[in-house]
Amino acid sequence: MSADAGTTPTATATQAPAAAAAVPATQATSTATKKTGKSLSKYKIVFLGEQGVGKTSLITRFMYDTFDDHYQATIGIDFLSKTMYLDDKTIRLQLWDTAGQERFRSLIPSYIRDSRVAIVVYDITKRKSFDFIDKWIEDVKNERGEENVILCIVGNKNDLTDERQVTTEEGQEKAKLLGAKIFMETSTKAGYNVKNLFKKIAKSLPEFQDANSNIINEASGAAAAGSAPAAGNAAGKTGVIDISTKDEQEQSGCQC
Amino acid sequence: MDFLEYQDFAVADTITADLPAGDSLPEPMQRLNLSSYIGDDKKSLEEGEFKLPDIVASDKKLSGNVNLYDKMSQYATLSIELLKNETGPTANTTASNASNDDDTFTASTSKATDRKKIAHDLNNMISSSSLDLKNINTKNQVLSKKLSKILNDYNASNYQNTIELKKNLRFLEENGHKIALDKDKLISPEYIGTLSRKTLRSDIENEVLKEHITILEEFRPIIRRIKRFSGPLEKIRQESEAVLTSEENKIADSDKTHALLKDVEALRSQMELLRIRKQLLISIKDKFTLNQLEDDTIINGTINEEYFYVVNKIFNISQHATYLLALPEERAGASLITKVNEYSGIVNKRLFNYLMDFLYNFESGESSVMGKRFYQDYNTQTFQKALIYLSNDLEYFKEFQSKVTSVRSRSFLEKFLAQFDPNKKSADDIKPIVLSAHDPIRYISDVLASVHALIANEADFIKSLFKFQYEEFADTPKSIIQENSENFLNGMDIKLLNEIVQTIANTCRIRIEQIIRFEDSDTVNFEIVQLLELYQLMFIKKGVAKDNSLIVNLEALRSLSHDKIIASFSKFLDDNVKKIQYTENTDLLPPDWISGYLNKVVDFFELYERKTGSPTDDSEEENKTLDASVLETIISKPFLVTLLKQLQEAFPLARKNEQAKISLLTVEINCFDLIKTRLQPFKTTIFKYVKSDSNLLDTIASKLDEFTTQMKEVQTKFLFENTGLGLYNNLFNMIFPIDSIQDELDYDMYLSLNENPLMQLDTIEKNVHDKLNEYLPHALTNIQENLLFKLTSPSIADDICEDCFAKLAKFYGIFQKLLIHLNPSQEQRVLEILNFSPIEFNMLVGIS
């Protein structure tokens, strides 16, 4: 978690200040995690991957649930933030979208330096982008070590099945090999698995570790029932995204 | 029966009415003798069978008898007779007769049904009476009395009454439920029935009375009002009477009346004024004062919607109070404004304190401890609303702004500096930013990235609190927003962000500057420039203004780094461009610094290309790092000025000495060929997109061509001299240029040469033949090995060679043909002197 994470109210990325938006964060994440209840924890997530794999699309889909067909290369590093409500807890995700172009590569290590989560994205229709995962993961490990970061590997453009060059099994194998905690195939165009990805990431964060163990220990039915009121609460809060929806809801194909 | 009794009264009245005036009491009447009537139980009386005797006819017979009794007795007699005649000695006959009589009586009656009913009743009575006739005479008498009463009074007026009565009874029957009329009891023949019939009248009367009372009750308030008005009305009446009476004196006393009217008018207007004043005072009280509760809210209430409601009221009072100042009496307005200002002062202080509490609670992280209550009292909407209201008080507003800036700036700076503290162990094992000797770029990149993250976070925070969405504050007095939004509220978030961000401007500058100051590498500086340019762009994108000191500092650093790039090249030149000396045996290679400098330039250009992307990407962008002036400094000046000067100095005799000139040209050609070759790859990239008056690479190429041409000239001259043809070449060219000869006809141009002693064959043989035969076989080797050997570029050497020999061969061929043309008789001699055929000549000089 970034050391700069601090006193930001939970306003949405769309800048709609709701009553709930007044919930202030604590000075730093370390303290935030110690304090219970209302304080807001912030987590820095960096998106890595070759040019044109869909890093920005992934963020756009998550943030605004939209998809733009027109490709526009990211210049430098982009920043977006979003408040998430999950299992009766509110966290704020700071999303750092890096440029895939070679000329901006030198900037990226400085952003990996204080990131809690690194999402390495590849394009399932481009073998080369898959091969470069090793290099990205190595960069992350160089900066953050093996333990201090949650590694995610995401195979994007899942909807282009005819052009697939990398199988799901290959992706899973590589994730296992490189020690990535999360592997997932997504389609930002179809809106497939994007929410699930962020839900999984959130669940992997230290804030949810205790809660997760409780959920695992409980019977599945009870856990499912427990998520229902959380969803209800989230619906009541404006400007807060609820990601406690069930996985099945995400499988509903193309939204474009 | 009651009805009959009621009928009796009616009959009696009717009779009374018929009596002469003064005789009010009815006479006792003889009872009708009905003893002859014999009732018959067995024979039922049918409707219409009973015929009343023709009383009209009988009237005619009794024309002289006007007594009613006589009439009735006659009628009875007639009836009895009829009964006897027509039906025998039964009561039915009587009834039948009566019925007949009734037919005759229809002249005086209009409705058959009524008649039938009456007849039916009568028959019933008769039949019921006839039951007892046999035994009880007294009953007969009663019946006869009643019957006679009925019959006697059975005239038109009485009948009308009956009809009226029936209507009433029908009405009563229809509306019986409203007065709780017990129909069963009423028609019961028992004693109860009798009683109820007796009380019916009183019941109805009671009901009627009640109705009347109810109606009268409705009139009571009207009457009361009328009575209340009656007093003043009476006075008015008296006054009017008095006025009317005084009307007579009016003409005489008109002034008095006028005065009176004026008084009345004055009083009326005074009354109106008082009324308006009262209304005004009430309105003023409502509009211009706070009640006790509102007063308490302002002083002690929590800052919430209710509080803002009261504050709105104060603002409204304040706005309206200005109108009061326009009054002649200013005291009210002034005192009200004083009071309102007093309230405003309290409100602003409270809002200021609330906002400061909000901020400090935020900073201290007390929110998590205070829990729910905190979130009720401190939410962004209330915060923003409080800020909007506070914007009315510029002093407090500015004070709050400066507090926000100072508080946030401090924390901003602390967060920035914390990242450089190696002793501070972060919970997340984030490495501190450490300057590494071998990677200064990374250090600057880390510094700028941390600033970027801090700015992004701060912008996020500031926008959530200070970016106003006015639709949420629809109930706020518009004047506040309108007046203040332009100046203070619009873009407040950006303003605050800029103020906060600029606190690290110097700290950030110092850290980056210490790298730049000690960094001499052009490539490192170039990367620094690129980083600074990119981060300036990203910071501006996050809302940092271009004139913010952070951006200004970054721009200054960029400029510094940029200057360091140029300085790096200049330094290289200063360090390496020294006076050079070429001896005879030297290879005439370019000076040493050229290759080093070119390596440096090429490395820089390659890095530039890599960092700035393909030229097509950047074609629209302004090329800041490599502009025309930079290229002028790093390319044009060193090569076109410094180098040439250095070479000129190295060959001071070049102008006089052919050999020195050849050496100079050789070095120049070598240098510019090298420069051109190394820079050629950037022809379509860097040199294309840098906007300058002329393409530098073209200038270099033209310089090379210039030197090559000069070399060709020198070499050609050298060749002609060595072969002895130089003299003749000059001579021929003086008459007509050799290059202009098209065909043999042109040779005539040179006919004048016959007179020239130089053109004598002997002289030619002496000047040319030996030299030619001696030199020509070695010419190619000599040129290639000695003169052009030191040219590093074989292609240039070949080009020069080819060009020179081609010129020589061409002249030789023309010279030979011209001599034959001039001396046709001595062709053999000519061929002996110029003993090489053109083909042989070409072969010897190596041209095809």
Short mmCIF file of N, CA, C and O in Angstrom, two decimals, chain A residues 1-9 11 15-19 21-27 29-30 35-36 38-39 42 44 75-79 81 92 94 96 101 103-104 106-107 109-111 113-114 116 142-144 148, chain B residues 362-365 367-368 374-375 378-380 384 408 415 419 427-433 442 445-446 449-450 452-454 456-457 460-461 463-465 467 469 472 531 534-535 537-538 541-542 610-613 617-618:
data_model
loop_
_atom_site.label_atom_id
_atom_site.label_comp_id
_atom_site.label_asym_id
_atom_site.label_seq_id
_atom_site.Cartn_x
_atom_site.Cartn_y
_atom_site.Cartn_z
N MET A 1 0.85 -1.21 0.00
CA MET A 1 0.00 0.00 0.00
C MET A 1 0.86 1.23 0.00
O MET A 1 1.91 1.28 0.58
N SER A 2 0.39 2.19 -0.70
CA SER A 2 1.20 3.39 -0.83
C SER A 2 1.25 4.16 0.47
O SER A 2 0.30 4.22 1.22
N ALA A 3 2.39 4.74 0.68
CA ALA A 3 2.55 5.53 1.90
C ALA A 3 1.77 6.83 1.79
O ALA A 3 1.44 7.44 2.78
N ASP A 4 1.49 7.23 0.59
CA ASP A 4 0.76 8.48 0.42
C ASP A 4 -0.74 8.32 0.59
O ASP A 4 -1.47 9.28 0.64
N ALA A 5 -1.15 7.08 0.65
CA ALA A 5 -2.59 6.86 0.82
C ALA A 5 -3.01 7.47 2.13
O ALA A 5 -2.44 7.19 3.16
N GLY A 6 -3.97 8.29 2.08
CA GLY A 6 -4.32 8.96 3.32
C GLY A 6 -5.68 9.55 3.34
O GLY A 6 -6.67 8.88 3.11
N THR A 7 -5.73 10.80 3.59
CA THR A 7 -6.97 11.44 3.96
C THR A 7 -7.80 11.83 2.76
O THR A 7 -7.90 12.99 2.41
N THR A 8 -8.38 10.87 2.16
CA THR A 8 -9.29 11.19 1.07
C THR A 8 -10.67 10.66 1.39
O THR A 8 -10.81 9.50 1.73
N PRO A 9 -11.68 11.48 1.27
CA PRO A 9 -13.02 10.97 1.52
C PRO A 9 -13.40 10.02 0.40
O PRO A 9 -12.84 10.08 -0.68
N ALA A 11 -15.19 9.75 -2.04
CA ALA A 11 -15.96 10.24 -3.19
C ALA A 11 -15.73 9.30 -4.35
O ALA A 11 -14.71 8.62 -4.41
N GLN A 15 -16.80 11.88 -9.16
CA GLN A 15 -16.81 13.10 -8.35
C GLN A 15 -18.21 13.50 -7.91
O GLN A 15 -18.56 14.65 -7.88
N ALA A 16 -19.03 12.53 -7.60
CA ALA A 16 -20.33 12.86 -7.04
C ALA A 16 -20.24 12.73 -5.54
O ALA A 16 -20.18 11.64 -5.00
N PRO A 17 -20.19 13.83 -4.82
CA PRO A 17 -20.00 13.73 -3.39
C PRO A 17 -21.29 13.32 -2.70
O PRO A 17 -22.25 14.06 -2.65
N ALA A 18 -21.33 12.13 -2.23
CA ALA A 18 -22.50 11.65 -1.51
C ALA A 18 -22.25 11.83 -0.03
O ALA A 18 -21.17 12.19 0.40
N ALA A 19 -23.30 11.61 0.72
CA ALA A 19 -23.16 11.72 2.17
C ALA A 19 -22.12 10.74 2.66
O ALA A 19 -21.31 11.04 3.53
N ALA A 21 -19.67 9.91 1.19
CA ALA A 21 -18.35 10.30 0.73
C ALA A 21 -17.54 11.01 1.79
O ALA A 21 -16.37 11.27 1.62
N ALA A 22 -18.19 11.35 2.85
CA ALA A 22 -17.48 12.05 3.90
C ALA A 22 -16.62 11.13 4.75
O ALA A 22 -15.83 11.59 5.55
N VAL A 23 -16.79 9.87 4.53
CA VAL A 23 -16.03 8.94 5.35
C VAL A 23 -14.55 9.14 5.06
O VAL A 23 -14.10 8.92 3.96
N PRO A 24 -13.82 9.63 5.99
CA PRO A 24 -12.45 9.96 5.68
C PRO A 24 -11.51 8.77 5.87
O PRO A 24 -11.78 7.86 6.64
N ALA A 25 -10.43 8.84 5.18
CA ALA A 25 -9.44 7.80 5.35
C ALA A 25 -8.50 8.18 6.47
O ALA A 25 -8.45 9.32 6.88
N THR A 26 -7.78 7.26 6.92
CA THR A 26 -6.81 7.57 7.95
C THR A 26 -5.52 8.02 7.29
O THR A 26 -5.41 8.08 6.09
N GLN A 27 -4.58 8.33 8.09
CA GLN A 27 -3.36 8.93 7.57
C GLN A 27 -2.62 8.02 6.61
O GLN A 27 -2.08 8.47 5.63
N THR A 29 -2.19 3.76 5.13
CA THR A 29 -2.85 2.47 5.03
C THR A 29 -2.53 1.58 6.22
O THR A 29 -3.36 0.83 6.69
N SER A 30 -1.32 1.70 6.67
CA SER A 30 -0.94 0.85 7.78
C SER A 30 -1.84 1.09 8.98
O SER A 30 -2.35 0.17 9.61
N LYS A 35 -7.09 0.19 12.35
CA LYS A 35 -8.33 0.72 12.90
C LYS A 35 -9.52 -0.06 12.36
O LYS A 35 -9.50 -0.53 11.24
N THR A 36 -10.49 -0.13 13.17
CA THR A 36 -11.65 -0.93 12.78
C THR A 36 -12.76 -0.03 12.28
O THR A 36 -12.77 1.15 12.54
N LYS A 38 -15.04 2.27 10.42
CA LYS A 38 -15.37 3.21 9.37
C LYS A 38 -14.19 3.70 8.55
O LYS A 38 -14.38 4.24 7.48
N SER A 39 -12.98 3.59 9.07
CA SER A 39 -11.87 4.18 8.34
C SER A 39 -11.68 3.48 6.99
O SER A 39 -11.96 2.30 6.84
N LYS A 42 -6.86 2.30 1.53
CA LYS A 42 -6.58 2.54 0.11
C LYS A 42 -5.56 1.53 -0.37
O LYS A 42 -4.62 1.21 0.35
N LYS A 44 -3.16 0.51 -3.74
CA LYS A 44 -2.65 0.95 -5.04
C LYS A 44 -2.49 -0.27 -5.95
O LYS A 44 -1.82 -1.23 -5.59
N ILE A 75 -0.84 7.85 -22.66
CA ILE A 75 0.38 8.65 -22.60
C ILE A 75 0.81 8.70 -21.13
O ILE A 75 0.06 9.15 -20.28
N GLY A 76 2.01 8.24 -20.89
CA GLY A 76 2.53 8.25 -19.53
C GLY A 76 1.78 7.30 -18.63
O GLY A 76 1.58 6.14 -18.98
N ILE A 77 1.36 7.81 -17.49
CA ILE A 77 0.67 6.99 -16.50
C ILE A 77 -0.63 7.69 -16.14
O ILE A 77 -0.64 8.90 -15.90
N ASP A 78 -1.69 6.93 -16.12
CA ASP A 78 -3.00 7.51 -15.80
C ASP A 78 -3.44 7.04 -14.42
O ASP A 78 -3.09 5.94 -14.00
N PHE A 79 -4.23 7.88 -13.77
CA PHE A 79 -4.68 7.54 -12.42
C PHE A 79 -6.20 7.65 -12.33
O PHE A 79 -6.78 8.63 -12.77
N SER A 81 -9.50 6.39 -9.42
CA SER A 81 -9.76 5.73 -8.14
C SER A 81 -11.24 5.41 -8.00
O SER A 81 -12.09 6.07 -8.59
N ARG A 92 -10.85 1.69 -0.93
CA ARG A 92 -10.67 2.56 -2.10
C ARG A 92 -9.50 2.03 -2.92
O ARG A 92 -8.40 1.84 -2.40
N GLN A 94 -6.93 2.52 -5.89
CA GLN A 94 -6.28 3.52 -6.74
C GLN A 94 -5.68 2.78 -7.92
O GLN A 94 -4.77 1.96 -7.74
N TRP A 96 -3.60 2.57 -11.25
CA TRP A 96 -2.55 3.25 -12.02
C TRP A 96 -2.40 2.52 -13.35
O TRP A 96 -1.95 1.38 -13.39
N GLN A 101 3.64 1.44 -24.36
CA GLN A 101 4.67 1.80 -25.33
C GLN A 101 6.06 1.75 -24.72
O GLN A 101 6.25 2.09 -23.54
N ARG A 103 8.62 3.57 -25.05
CA ARG A 103 9.26 4.81 -24.60
C ARG A 103 8.85 5.21 -23.18
O ARG A 103 9.47 6.08 -22.59
N PHE A 104 7.76 4.61 -22.66
CA PHE A 104 7.34 4.95 -21.30
C PHE A 104 7.75 3.89 -20.28
O PHE A 104 7.36 3.97 -19.12
N SER A 106 10.46 3.20 -18.84
CA SER A 106 11.33 3.59 -17.73
C SER A 106 10.55 4.19 -16.55
O SER A 106 11.04 4.23 -15.44
N LEU A 107 9.33 4.63 -16.83
CA LEU A 107 8.53 5.24 -15.75
C LEU A 107 7.94 4.18 -14.83
O LEU A 107 7.71 4.43 -13.64
N PRO A 109 8.69 1.24 -13.26
CA PRO A 109 9.20 0.75 -11.98
C PRO A 109 8.89 1.67 -10.80
O PRO A 109 8.63 1.21 -9.69
N SER A 110 8.88 2.97 -11.06
CA SER A 110 8.59 3.91 -9.98
C SER A 110 7.17 3.76 -9.46
O SER A 110 6.89 4.13 -8.31
N TYR A 111 6.29 3.25 -10.29
CA TYR A 111 4.90 3.06 -9.86
C TYR A 111 4.69 1.68 -9.24
O TYR A 111 3.80 1.49 -8.43
N ARG A 113 6.88 0.37 -7.41
CA ARG A 113 7.58 0.49 -6.13
C ARG A 113 6.64 0.49 -4.92
O ARG A 113 6.91 -0.15 -3.92
N ASP A 114 5.52 1.21 -5.01
CA ASP A 114 4.64 1.30 -3.85
C ASP A 114 3.25 0.73 -4.13
O ASP A 114 2.26 1.15 -3.54
N ARG A 116 0.39 -2.27 -4.14
CA ARG A 116 0.03 -3.45 -3.37
C ARG A 116 -0.35 -4.60 -4.31
O ARG A 116 -0.14 -5.76 -3.98
N ASN A 142 11.29 -7.59 -8.69
CA ASN A 142 12.49 -6.79 -8.39
C ASN A 142 12.16 -5.60 -7.50
O ASN A 142 12.93 -5.22 -6.64
N GLU A 143 11.02 -5.04 -7.76
CA GLU A 143 10.65 -3.84 -7.01
C GLU A 143 10.03 -4.16 -5.66
O GLU A 143 10.27 -3.45 -4.69
N ARG A 144 9.19 -5.16 -5.64
CA ARG A 144 8.38 -5.40 -4.45
C ARG A 144 8.72 -6.70 -3.73
O ARG A 144 8.14 -6.98 -2.68
N ASN A 148 5.42 -9.17 -0.94
CA ASN A 148 4.70 -7.94 -0.61
C ASN A 148 3.72 -7.46 -1.67
O ASN A 148 3.24 -6.35 -1.61
N PHE B 362 -10.61 15.25 10.40
CA PHE B 362 -10.11 14.50 9.24
C PHE B 362 -8.64 14.18 9.41
O PHE B 362 -8.20 13.05 9.23
N GLU B 363 -7.92 15.21 9.76
CA GLU B 363 -6.47 15.09 9.86
C GLU B 363 -6.06 14.15 10.98
O GLU B 363 -5.15 13.35 10.84
N SER B 364 -6.76 14.31 12.11
CA SER B 364 -6.36 13.52 13.28
C SER B 364 -6.90 12.11 13.23
O SER B 364 -6.54 11.28 14.05
N GLY B 365 -7.78 11.86 12.29
CA GLY B 365 -8.32 10.51 12.16
C GLY B 365 -9.27 10.15 13.29
O GLY B 365 -9.50 8.98 13.59
N SER B 367 -12.30 10.46 13.28
CA SER B 367 -13.57 10.00 12.74
C SER B 367 -13.84 8.55 13.09
O SER B 367 -14.95 8.18 13.46
N SER B 368 -12.80 7.76 13.02
CA SER B 368 -13.02 6.34 13.27
C SER B 368 -13.36 6.08 14.73
O SER B 368 -13.99 5.10 15.07
N PHE B 374 -20.29 11.22 14.39
CA PHE B 374 -19.39 12.01 13.55
C PHE B 374 -19.93 12.12 12.13
O PHE B 374 -19.96 13.17 11.52
N TYR B 375 -20.37 10.99 11.61
CA TYR B 375 -20.81 10.97 10.22
C TYR B 375 -22.12 11.71 10.02
O TYR B 375 -22.41 12.19 8.94
N TYR B 378 -20.76 15.44 10.38
CA TYR B 378 -19.74 15.84 9.41
C TYR B 378 -19.90 15.06 8.12
O TYR B 378 -19.41 13.94 8.01
N ASN B 379 -20.60 15.60 7.22
CA ASN B 379 -20.64 14.98 5.91
C ASN B 379 -20.33 16.03 4.85
O ASN B 379 -20.42 17.23 5.10
N THR B 380 -19.95 15.54 3.70
CA THR B 380 -19.42 16.48 2.69
C THR B 380 -20.43 17.52 2.26
O THR B 380 -20.08 18.66 2.00
N GLN B 384 -19.80 21.36 2.44
CA GLN B 384 -19.81 22.25 1.27
C GLN B 384 -20.80 23.39 1.44
O GLN B 384 -20.53 24.53 1.06
N ARG B 408 -3.16 21.00 4.87
CA ARG B 408 -2.95 19.99 3.83
C ARG B 408 -1.53 20.06 3.27
O ARG B 408 -0.94 19.04 2.95
N LYS B 415 4.33 13.75 3.73
CA LYS B 415 4.21 12.50 2.96
C LYS B 415 5.31 12.41 1.91
O LYS B 415 5.86 11.34 1.66
N GLN B 419 9.08 9.66 2.11
CA GLN B 419 9.54 8.64 1.16
C GLN B 419 11.04 8.63 0.97
O GLN B 419 11.58 7.72 0.36
N ALA B 427 5.15 -0.26 6.68
CA ALA B 427 4.47 -1.53 6.96
C ALA B 427 4.41 -2.42 5.73
O ALA B 427 4.33 -3.64 5.83
N ASP B 428 4.47 -1.78 4.59
CA ASP B 428 4.34 -2.57 3.36
C ASP B 428 5.67 -2.81 2.66
O ASP B 428 5.70 -3.17 1.50
N ASP B 429 6.76 -2.57 3.40
CA ASP B 429 8.08 -2.81 2.84
C ASP B 429 8.31 -2.05 1.55
O ASP B 429 8.88 -2.56 0.58
N ILE B 430 7.85 -0.83 1.55
CA ILE B 430 8.09 0.00 0.37
C ILE B 430 9.48 0.60 0.52
O ILE B 430 9.78 1.21 1.54
N LYS B 431 10.24 0.42 -0.52
CA LYS B 431 11.62 0.91 -0.45
C LYS B 431 11.62 2.43 -0.47
O LYS B 431 10.86 3.04 -1.23
N PRO B 432 12.46 3.05 0.35
CA PRO B 432 12.55 4.51 0.27
C PRO B 432 13.23 4.91 -1.04
O PRO B 432 13.95 4.12 -1.66
N ILE B 433 13.00 6.16 -1.41
CA ILE B 433 13.62 6.64 -2.65
C ILE B 433 15.07 7.00 -2.33
O ILE B 433 15.34 7.89 -1.51
N ARG B 442 16.44 6.88 -12.47
CA ARG B 442 15.48 6.18 -11.63
C ARG B 442 15.11 7.03 -10.41
O ARG B 442 13.96 7.07 -9.99
N SER B 445 12.90 9.71 -11.57
CA SER B 445 11.63 9.08 -11.92
C SER B 445 10.82 8.74 -10.67
O SER B 445 9.61 8.97 -10.62
N ASP B 446 11.51 8.22 -9.65
CA ASP B 446 10.83 7.91 -8.39
C ASP B 446 10.29 9.17 -7.72
O ASP B 446 9.16 9.18 -7.22
N ALA B 449 7.36 10.35 -9.75
CA ALA B 449 6.22 9.42 -9.62
C ALA B 449 5.56 9.59 -8.26
O ALA B 449 4.33 9.55 -8.14
N SER B 450 6.37 9.79 -7.22
CA SER B 450 5.77 9.97 -5.89
C SER B 450 5.00 11.29 -5.84
O SER B 450 3.93 11.37 -5.23
N HIS B 452 3.58 12.64 -8.40
CA HIS B 452 2.39 12.36 -9.19
C HIS B 452 1.32 11.66 -8.34
O HIS B 452 0.14 12.03 -8.36
N ALA B 453 1.76 10.65 -7.59
CA ALA B 453 0.82 9.91 -6.74
C ALA B 453 0.22 10.83 -5.68
O ALA B 453 -0.99 10.78 -5.40
N LEU B 454 1.07 11.67 -5.10
CA LEU B 454 0.58 12.60 -4.07
C LEU B 454 -0.43 13.59 -4.66
O LEU B 454 -1.46 13.86 -4.05
N ALA B 456 -2.26 13.11 -7.32
CA ALA B 456 -3.49 12.38 -7.67
C ALA B 456 -4.36 12.17 -6.43
O ALA B 456 -5.57 12.37 -6.45
N ASN B 457 -3.73 11.81 -5.32
CA ASN B 457 -4.46 11.61 -4.07
C ASN B 457 -5.06 12.91 -3.55
O ASN B 457 -6.21 12.94 -3.12
N ASP B 460 -7.93 14.03 -5.60
CA ASP B 460 -9.07 13.18 -5.27
C ASP B 460 -9.76 13.70 -4.01
O ASP B 460 -10.99 13.85 -3.96
N PHE B 461 -8.96 13.99 -3.02
CA PHE B 461 -9.48 14.48 -1.74
C PHE B 461 -10.11 15.86 -1.89
O PHE B 461 -11.24 16.11 -1.47
N LYS B 463 -11.14 17.43 -4.53
CA LYS B 463 -12.33 17.48 -5.39
C LYS B 463 -13.56 16.98 -4.65
O LYS B 463 -14.65 17.48 -4.84
N SER B 464 -13.39 15.98 -3.82
CA SER B 464 -14.55 15.45 -3.09
C SER B 464 -15.10 16.47 -2.10
O SER B 464 -16.28 16.46 -1.79
N LEU B 465 -14.26 17.36 -1.63
CA LEU B 465 -14.74 18.35 -0.65
C LEU B 465 -15.02 19.72 -1.26
O LEU B 465 -15.94 20.40 -0.85
N LYS B 467 -15.22 20.57 -4.73
CA LYS B 467 -15.81 20.72 -6.07
C LYS B 467 -17.32 20.83 -5.88
O LYS B 467 -17.95 19.86 -5.46
N GLN B 469 -21.24 21.15 -6.53
CA GLN B 469 -22.30 20.76 -7.47
C GLN B 469 -23.54 21.56 -7.03
O GLN B 469 -24.21 21.18 -6.10
N GLU B 472 -27.24 20.72 -5.76
CA GLU B 472 -27.52 20.18 -4.42
C GLU B 472 -27.88 21.29 -3.44
O GLU B 472 -28.34 21.03 -2.34
N LEU B 531 11.61 13.06 -19.05
CA LEU B 531 10.82 12.80 -17.83
C LEU B 531 10.13 14.07 -17.36
O LEU B 531 8.93 14.06 -17.04
N LEU B 534 7.25 15.00 -19.62
CA LEU B 534 6.11 14.10 -19.46
C LEU B 534 5.38 14.37 -18.14
O LEU B 534 4.14 14.43 -18.10
N TYR B 535 6.14 14.55 -17.07
CA TYR B 535 5.48 14.77 -15.78
C TYR B 535 4.82 16.14 -15.71
O TYR B 535 3.78 16.28 -15.06
N LEU B 537 3.31 17.42 -18.15
CA LEU B 537 2.07 17.14 -18.86
C LEU B 537 1.07 16.42 -17.95
O LEU B 537 -0.12 16.77 -17.90
N MET B 538 1.57 15.44 -17.22
CA MET B 538 0.67 14.65 -16.37
C MET B 538 0.19 15.46 -15.16
O MET B 538 -0.95 15.32 -14.73
N LYS B 541 -2.43 17.72 -16.34
CA LYS B 541 -3.65 16.93 -16.56
C LYS B 541 -4.41 16.70 -15.26
O LYS B 541 -5.64 16.62 -15.24
N LYS B 542 -3.70 16.64 -14.17
CA LYS B 542 -4.33 16.42 -12.86
C LYS B 542 -4.87 17.70 -12.26
O LYS B 542 -5.46 17.71 -11.18
N ARG B 610 14.32 6.77 -29.99
CA ARG B 610 13.69 5.73 -29.17
C ARG B 610 12.71 6.33 -28.16
O ARG B 610 11.64 5.82 -27.93
N LYS B 611 13.06 7.43 -27.60
CA LYS B 611 12.24 8.03 -26.54
C LYS B 611 11.06 8.83 -27.07
O LYS B 611 10.06 8.98 -26.38
N THR B 612 11.26 9.37 -28.24
CA THR B 612 10.16 10.20 -28.74
C THR B 612 9.25 9.46 -29.71
O THR B 612 8.29 10.02 -30.21
N GLY B 613 9.56 8.19 -29.95
CA GLY B 613 8.71 7.40 -30.83
C GLY B 613 9.00 7.69 -32.28
O GLY B 613 9.92 8.43 -32.62
N ASP B 617 4.43 9.66 -35.25
CA ASP B 617 3.69 9.89 -34.01
C ASP B 617 3.85 11.34 -33.54
O ASP B 617 2.93 11.94 -32.99
N ASP B 618 5.05 11.82 -33.72
CA ASP B 618 5.36 13.13 -33.15
C ASP B 618 5.29 14.25 -34.17
O ASP B 618 5.70 15.36 -33.89
#
